[in-house]
């Protein structure tokens, strides 16, 4: 391990070695979780092709146990751990100052202990409640306690970021917050508000209930609190990746970000239009049509920041491709540095987000939702978003991040590029299978391989494509871990001086309306106000909770 890292060009900054190690370990917790998650994913995909390999998994006794492991490890532990580590590093870099070591330690241990508790309860077979853990399905209390600790680790990380930004502002009066730091902090403000729902559900309803301290469960209240977090959580997965797409990828492709202000506005729109979780509850009986309608409108409003992102990132790529000599309408695209595995993986991930976003809009359309809700269309959608736009981007980020954290050269660059293509082609075939199957009524969360269903037309091909695509994704995932493990264990020593950090064409202005974008307290207040307007009426009728349901353990 080389000594310390010198940050250029914004002055000199030394990233203390303890920080580098803690950030690395935090991210490795996530990668280990991903390894378990991906392994269970293979069985889930083959299930649709009528191939049952559940019985071969050590410790995984049922389909639902495997599916719980898949969802919790991938969608909760992996993503949270990566966000904690990566966003901390981004803020530290952007502000050129170290974070609090004590808080980095606290966040790491909270995450690690929480992960062990949750994983243990899943492996024990007593918590096969899936990653949505709807009551009255009941898990072992260690499942809820573990998840609470994992969420607490994100809150500790927030405090670390906020304190650093506060100190930086005191030392730099009147200066604009650097873009990467702005995005880092907005991501965590957004998440802190978002996580209140599941945090409340977990600590005040589910944990005491699993310990026998409450007379029963309140399913509708629990579900609504869950989805209050369950929608914005998808942007907590995505925004760290957006930090890379906006502020790192332009540098990696030799381009530049075209507008600082547009990037900030996109992030603030995510922050303000936060409470739309009820679009996951279009079919829930206790929510009024009015609230469902407003949710639909707000969900479509959320389309805006994604389009701003698509435009900004595409333009940054185009600038890079044209600087490299690309001509014509699309010539620039082929001049991008495709020999860099970090770039390749992330651009392929962006491409998957195009159909991922479109299927999201289909879900959000009320009538369409009635058709596809609880079908395999939904996992088709979310493997194009979190399962590739996010996961494949994170793999791409790891191709420079792990060498940076370890002070080692990336092992197997060509294999890393092949990995990205395997995963990309795999997820497209996989999602094609699930989406077409879903349109033909193929259910999600069903052990099709174990049930003698009479197969309606359209399920057979859909299932085969899902199996083939999932197997290719699994190969892509496995290759990623080979590259990572070889880099950490046997990579050649090399000091990587800096993380990729893009220039912007339009600098942030100190005069006019732009500095108001940095007044985060106002934007936070606006977001909270919308939360109260959207969720207030529901809570008014559902509090205090009515504990009507008795615990239920299906498997
Ligand atoms: Fe979703 C269900 C609606 C985005 C994840 N979603 C889910 C579930 C997950 C999930 C996990 O309205 C399942 C939950 C469960 O278990 O039940 N989703 C949306 C909408 C969007 C959306 C409107 N979802 C995401 C993202 C996710 C994610 C992002 C994870 C990270 N989703 C829904 C709805 C449901 C749902 C309903 C409930 C379904 C049900 O009934 O159960 C939008 O925000 C998407 C906007 C995005 C875009 C794409 C912009 C494209 C970009 C890439 C640019 C490309 C470049 C490369 C630069 C419009 C930014 C270009 C180069 C070239 C040369 C072209
Ligand atoms: Cu959603």
PDB file of N, CA and C in Angstrom, residues 238 241-253 306 309-318 332-333 336 338 342-358 384-385 387-394 397 420 424 427-428:
ATOM      1  N   UNK A 238     -29.437   4.907  -7.696  1.00  0.00           N
ATOM      2  CA  UNK A 238     -29.016   5.479  -8.975  1.00  0.00           C
ATOM      3  C   UNK A 238     -28.125   6.720  -8.824  1.00  0.00           C
ATOM      4  N   UNK A 241     -24.420   6.568  -9.003  1.00  0.00           N
ATOM      5  CA  UNK A 241     -24.005   6.287 -10.376  1.00  0.00           C
ATOM      6  C   UNK A 241     -24.093   7.568 -11.222  1.00  0.00           C
ATOM      7  N   UNK A 242     -25.129   8.374 -10.977  1.00  0.00           N
ATOM      8  CA  UNK A 242     -25.230   9.652 -11.691  1.00  0.00           C
ATOM      9  C   UNK A 242     -24.038  10.567 -11.369  1.00  0.00           C
ATOM     10  N   UNK A 243     -23.537  10.474 -10.142  1.00  0.00           N
ATOM     11  CA  UNK A 243     -22.345  11.276  -9.805  1.00  0.00           C
ATOM     12  C   UNK A 243     -21.218  10.881 -10.757  1.00  0.00           C
ATOM     13  N   UNK A 244     -21.105   9.592 -11.005  1.00  0.00           N
ATOM     14  CA  UNK A 244     -20.079   9.137 -11.941  1.00  0.00           C
ATOM     15  C   UNK A 244     -20.397   9.602 -13.367  1.00  0.00           C
ATOM     16  N   UNK A 245     -21.646   9.426 -13.790  1.00  0.00           N
ATOM     17  CA  UNK A 245     -21.996   9.796 -15.172  1.00  0.00           C
ATOM     18  C   UNK A 245     -21.812  11.303 -15.422  1.00  0.00           C
ATOM     19  N   UNK A 246     -22.154  12.111 -14.426  1.00  0.00           N
ATOM     20  CA  UNK A 246     -22.061  13.563 -14.620  1.00  0.00           C
ATOM     21  C   UNK A 246     -20.644  14.095 -14.432  1.00  0.00           C
ATOM     22  N   UNK A 247     -19.959  13.620 -13.381  1.00  0.00           N
ATOM     23  CA  UNK A 247     -18.717  14.322 -13.018  1.00  0.00           C
ATOM     24  C   UNK A 247     -17.456  13.499 -13.258  1.00  0.00           C
ATOM     25  N   UNK A 248     -17.587  12.253 -13.640  1.00  0.00           N
ATOM     26  CA  UNK A 248     -16.380  11.444 -13.854  1.00  0.00           C
ATOM     27  C   UNK A 248     -16.264  10.944 -15.291  1.00  0.00           C
ATOM     28  N   UNK A 249     -17.358  10.378 -15.800  1.00  0.00           N
ATOM     29  CA  UNK A 249     -17.322   9.839 -17.165  1.00  0.00           C
ATOM     30  C   UNK A 249     -16.885  10.897 -18.193  1.00  0.00           C
ATOM     31  N   UNK A 250     -17.372  12.157 -18.104  1.00  0.00           N
ATOM     32  CA  UNK A 250     -16.916  13.127 -19.105  1.00  0.00           C
ATOM     33  C   UNK A 250     -15.390  13.202 -19.152  1.00  0.00           C
ATOM     34  N   UNK A 251     -14.754  13.164 -17.987  1.00  0.00           N
ATOM     35  CA  UNK A 251     -13.294  13.194 -17.944  1.00  0.00           C
ATOM     36  C   UNK A 251     -12.706  11.917 -18.545  1.00  0.00           C
ATOM     37  N   UNK A 252     -13.319  10.792 -18.217  1.00  0.00           N
ATOM     38  CA  UNK A 252     -12.779   9.507 -18.688  1.00  0.00           C
ATOM     39  C   UNK A 252     -12.850   9.369 -20.208  1.00  0.00           C
ATOM     40  N   UNK A 253     -13.823  10.072 -20.829  1.00  0.00           N
ATOM     41  CA  UNK A 253     -13.927   9.956 -22.300  1.00  0.00           C
ATOM     42  C   UNK A 253     -13.299  11.166 -22.992  1.00  0.00           C
ATOM     43  N   UNK A 306     -34.519  12.824 -15.401  1.00  0.00           N
ATOM     44  CA  UNK A 306     -33.860  11.739 -16.135  1.00  0.00           C
ATOM     45  C   UNK A 306     -33.552  12.176 -17.559  1.00  0.00           C
ATOM     46  N   UNK A 309     -30.619  14.379 -17.520  1.00  0.00           N
ATOM     47  CA  UNK A 309     -29.409  13.567 -17.376  1.00  0.00           C
ATOM     48  C   UNK A 309     -29.030  12.934 -18.706  1.00  0.00           C
ATOM     49  N   UNK A 310     -30.028  12.335 -19.374  1.00  0.00           N
ATOM     50  CA  UNK A 310     -29.738  11.692 -20.661  1.00  0.00           C
ATOM     51  C   UNK A 310     -29.085  12.711 -21.597  1.00  0.00           C
ATOM     52  N   UNK A 311     -29.652  13.926 -21.644  1.00  0.00           N
ATOM     53  CA  UNK A 311     -29.137  14.965 -22.535  1.00  0.00           C
ATOM     54  C   UNK A 311     -27.709  15.365 -22.143  1.00  0.00           C
ATOM     55  N   UNK A 312     -27.509  15.660 -20.844  1.00  0.00           N
ATOM     56  CA  UNK A 312     -26.195  16.135 -20.389  1.00  0.00           C
ATOM     57  C   UNK A 312     -25.117  15.083 -20.624  1.00  0.00           C
ATOM     58  N   UNK A 313     -25.437  13.843 -20.268  1.00  0.00           N
ATOM     59  CA  UNK A 313     -24.406  12.806 -20.353  1.00  0.00           C
ATOM     60  C   UNK A 313     -24.106  12.484 -21.814  1.00  0.00           C
ATOM     61  N   UNK A 314     -25.169  12.404 -22.623  1.00  0.00           N
ATOM     62  CA  UNK A 314     -24.950  12.126 -24.036  1.00  0.00           C
ATOM     63  C   UNK A 314     -24.091  13.209 -24.673  1.00  0.00           C
ATOM     64  N   UNK A 315     -24.358  14.467 -24.302  1.00  0.00           N
ATOM     65  CA  UNK A 315     -23.592  15.576 -24.877  1.00  0.00           C
ATOM     66  C   UNK A 315     -22.132  15.498 -24.427  1.00  0.00           C
ATOM     67  N   UNK A 316     -21.918  15.161 -23.156  1.00  0.00           N
ATOM     68  CA  UNK A 316     -20.543  15.042 -22.660  1.00  0.00           C
ATOM     69  C   UNK A 316     -19.794  13.954 -23.432  1.00  0.00           C
ATOM     70  N   UNK A 317     -20.514  12.848 -23.698  1.00  0.00           N
ATOM     71  CA  UNK A 317     -19.887  11.768 -24.468  1.00  0.00           C
ATOM     72  C   UNK A 317     -19.569  12.252 -25.885  1.00  0.00           C
ATOM     73  N   UNK A 318     -20.518  12.994 -26.439  1.00  0.00           N
ATOM     74  CA  UNK A 318     -20.323  13.452 -27.821  1.00  0.00           C
ATOM     75  C   UNK A 318     -19.110  14.377 -27.916  1.00  0.00           C
ATOM     76  N   UNK A 332     -18.917   9.893 -33.615  1.00  0.00           N
ATOM     77  CA  UNK A 332     -18.274  10.159 -32.313  1.00  0.00           C
ATOM     78  C   UNK A 332     -18.433   8.999 -31.341  1.00  0.00           C
ATOM     79  N   UNK A 333     -19.575   8.301 -31.479  1.00  0.00           N
ATOM     80  CA  UNK A 333     -19.886   7.229 -30.531  1.00  0.00           C
ATOM     81  C   UNK A 333     -18.818   6.123 -30.607  1.00  0.00           C
ATOM     82  N   UNK A 336     -15.277   6.769 -28.922  1.00  0.00           N
ATOM     83  CA  UNK A 336     -15.130   6.808 -27.461  1.00  0.00           C
ATOM     84  C   UNK A 336     -14.101   5.754 -27.036  1.00  0.00           C
ATOM     85  N   UNK A 338     -13.337   2.817 -26.034  1.00  0.00           N
ATOM     86  CA  UNK A 338     -13.941   1.508 -25.747  1.00  0.00           C
ATOM     87  C   UNK A 338     -12.925   0.513 -25.203  1.00  0.00           C
ATOM     88  N   UNK A 342     -13.707   0.590 -17.754  1.00  0.00           N
ATOM     89  CA  UNK A 342     -14.562   1.420 -16.907  1.00  0.00           C
ATOM     90  C   UNK A 342     -15.563   2.192 -17.763  1.00  0.00           C
ATOM     91  N   UNK A 343     -15.078   2.713 -18.888  1.00  0.00           N
ATOM     92  CA  UNK A 343     -15.952   3.475 -19.789  1.00  0.00           C
ATOM     93  C   UNK A 343     -16.935   2.530 -20.478  1.00  0.00           C
ATOM     94  N   UNK A 344     -16.421   1.420 -21.002  1.00  0.00           N
ATOM     95  CA  UNK A 344     -17.282   0.480 -21.731  1.00  0.00           C
ATOM     96  C   UNK A 344     -18.446   0.025 -20.852  1.00  0.00           C
ATOM     97  N   UNK A 345     -18.112  -0.412 -19.639  1.00  0.00           N
ATOM     98  CA  UNK A 345     -19.175  -0.925 -18.768  1.00  0.00           C
ATOM     99  C   UNK A 345     -20.214   0.161 -18.505  1.00  0.00           C
ATOM    100  N   UNK A 346     -19.772   1.387 -18.290  1.00  0.00           N
ATOM    101  CA  UNK A 346     -20.743   2.425 -17.930  1.00  0.00           C
ATOM    102  C   UNK A 346     -21.569   2.888 -19.130  1.00  0.00           C
ATOM    103  N   UNK A 347     -20.974   2.923 -20.316  1.00  0.00           N
ATOM    104  CA  UNK A 347     -21.795   3.324 -21.471  1.00  0.00           C
ATOM    105  C   UNK A 347     -22.809   2.223 -21.792  1.00  0.00           C
ATOM    106  N   UNK A 348     -22.385   0.975 -21.706  1.00  0.00           N
ATOM    107  CA  UNK A 348     -23.348  -0.111 -21.933  1.00  0.00           C
ATOM    108  C   UNK A 348     -24.467  -0.029 -20.890  1.00  0.00           C
ATOM    109  N   UNK A 349     -24.096   0.319 -19.668  1.00  0.00           N
ATOM    110  CA  UNK A 349     -25.108   0.457 -18.614  1.00  0.00           C
ATOM    111  C   UNK A 349     -26.091   1.578 -18.963  1.00  0.00           C
ATOM    112  N   UNK A 350     -25.567   2.688 -19.487  1.00  0.00           N
ATOM    113  CA  UNK A 350     -26.458   3.791 -19.878  1.00  0.00           C
ATOM    114  C   UNK A 350     -27.438   3.330 -20.950  1.00  0.00           C
ATOM    115  N   UNK A 351     -26.917   2.522 -21.898  1.00  0.00           N
ATOM    116  CA  UNK A 351     -27.805   2.063 -22.977  1.00  0.00           C
ATOM    117  C   UNK A 351     -28.946   1.216 -22.415  1.00  0.00           C
ATOM    118  N   UNK A 352     -28.653   0.400 -21.403  1.00  0.00           N
ATOM    119  CA  UNK A 352     -29.745  -0.412 -20.840  1.00  0.00           C
ATOM    120  C   UNK A 352     -30.771   0.459 -20.122  1.00  0.00           C
ATOM    121  N   UNK A 353     -30.323   1.654 -19.708  1.00  0.00           N
ATOM    122  CA  UNK A 353     -31.256   2.510 -18.973  1.00  0.00           C
ATOM    123  C   UNK A 353     -32.307   3.132 -19.899  1.00  0.00           C
ATOM    124  N   UNK A 354     -32.031   3.129 -21.207  1.00  0.00           N
ATOM    125  CA  UNK A 354     -33.057   3.675 -22.118  1.00  0.00           C
ATOM    126  C   UNK A 354     -34.318   2.801 -22.080  1.00  0.00           C
ATOM    127  N   UNK A 355     -34.228   1.483 -22.384  1.00  0.00           N
ATOM    128  CA  UNK A 355     -35.441   0.659 -22.211  1.00  0.00           C
ATOM    129  C   UNK A 355     -35.872   0.563 -20.748  1.00  0.00           C
ATOM    130  N   UNK A 356     -34.923   0.658 -19.821  1.00  0.00           N
ATOM    131  CA  UNK A 356     -35.284   0.617 -18.396  1.00  0.00           C
ATOM    132  C   UNK A 356     -36.207   1.773 -18.040  1.00  0.00           C
ATOM    133  N   UNK A 357     -35.879   2.961 -18.534  1.00  0.00           N
ATOM    134  CA  UNK A 357     -36.705   4.145 -18.247  1.00  0.00           C
ATOM    135  C   UNK A 357     -38.054   4.059 -18.928  1.00  0.00           C
ATOM    136  N   UNK A 358     -38.048   3.570 -20.169  1.00  0.00           N
ATOM    137  CA  UNK A 358     -39.322   3.492 -20.907  1.00  0.00           C
ATOM    138  C   UNK A 358     -40.270   2.509 -20.225  1.00  0.00           C
ATOM    139  N   UNK A 384     -33.319  -3.846 -15.925  1.00  0.00           N
ATOM    140  CA  UNK A 384     -32.747  -2.864 -16.857  1.00  0.00           C
ATOM    141  C   UNK A 384     -32.350  -1.576 -16.120  1.00  0.00           C
ATOM    142  N   UNK A 385     -32.862  -1.396 -14.921  1.00  0.00           N
ATOM    143  CA  UNK A 385     -32.521  -0.176 -14.164  1.00  0.00           C
ATOM    144  C   UNK A 385     -31.496  -0.540 -13.092  1.00  0.00           C
ATOM    145  N   UNK A 387     -30.643  -3.462 -11.987  1.00  0.00           N
ATOM    146  CA  UNK A 387     -29.847  -4.652 -12.305  1.00  0.00           C
ATOM    147  C   UNK A 387     -28.801  -4.431 -13.377  1.00  0.00           C
ATOM    148  N   UNK A 388     -28.866  -3.314 -14.091  1.00  0.00           N
ATOM    149  CA  UNK A 388     -27.798  -3.071 -15.079  1.00  0.00           C
ATOM    150  C   UNK A 388     -27.364  -1.612 -15.109  1.00  0.00           C
ATOM    151  N   UNK A 389     -28.318  -0.657 -15.300  1.00  0.00           N
ATOM    152  CA  UNK A 389     -27.879   0.745 -15.310  1.00  0.00           C
ATOM    153  C   UNK A 389     -27.069   1.021 -14.044  1.00  0.00           C
ATOM    154  N   UNK A 390     -27.521   0.497 -12.904  1.00  0.00           N
ATOM    155  CA  UNK A 390     -26.801   0.726 -11.651  1.00  0.00           C
ATOM    156  C   UNK A 390     -25.679  -0.305 -11.469  1.00  0.00           C
ATOM    157  N   UNK A 391     -26.050  -1.606 -11.520  1.00  0.00           N
ATOM    158  CA  UNK A 391     -25.047  -2.625 -11.160  1.00  0.00           C
ATOM    159  C   UNK A 391     -23.872  -2.625 -12.138  1.00  0.00           C
ATOM    160  N   UNK A 392     -24.164  -2.540 -13.449  1.00  0.00           N
ATOM    161  CA  UNK A 392     -23.064  -2.585 -14.418  1.00  0.00           C
ATOM    162  C   UNK A 392     -22.227  -1.306 -14.336  1.00  0.00           C
ATOM    163  N   UNK A 393     -22.881  -0.174 -14.037  1.00  0.00           N
ATOM    164  CA  UNK A 393     -22.102   1.060 -13.845  1.00  0.00           C
ATOM    165  C   UNK A 393     -21.171   0.925 -12.648  1.00  0.00           C
ATOM    166  N   UNK A 394     -21.694   0.336 -11.573  1.00  0.00           N
ATOM    167  CA  UNK A 394     -20.847   0.196 -10.383  1.00  0.00           C
ATOM    168  C   UNK A 394     -19.652  -0.705 -10.707  1.00  0.00           C
ATOM    169  N   UNK A 397     -17.303   1.477 -12.467  1.00  0.00           N
ATOM    170  CA  UNK A 397     -16.631   2.406 -11.544  1.00  0.00           C
ATOM    171  C   UNK A 397     -15.535   1.646 -10.778  1.00  0.00           C
ATOM    172  N   UNK A 420     -18.164  -6.877 -19.334  1.00  0.00           N
ATOM    173  CA  UNK A 420     -19.221  -5.881 -19.530  1.00  0.00           C
ATOM    174  C   UNK A 420     -20.155  -6.301 -20.670  1.00  0.00           C
ATOM    175  N   UNK A 424     -24.081  -7.116 -20.470  1.00  0.00           N
ATOM    176  CA  UNK A 424     -24.971  -6.258 -21.257  1.00  0.00           C
ATOM    177  C   UNK A 424     -25.879  -7.099 -22.161  1.00  0.00           C
ATOM    178  N   UNK A 427     -28.335  -9.157 -20.012  1.00  0.00           N
ATOM    179  CA  UNK A 427     -29.485  -8.490 -19.399  1.00  0.00           C
ATOM    180  C   UNK A 427     -30.529  -8.119 -20.454  1.00  0.00           C
ATOM    181  N   UNK A 428     -30.085  -7.832 -21.675  1.00  0.00           N
ATOM    182  CA  UNK A 428     -31.072  -7.492 -22.710  1.00  0.00           C
ATOM    183  C   UNK A 428     -31.923  -8.716 -23.064  1.00  0.00           C
TER     184      UNK A 428
END
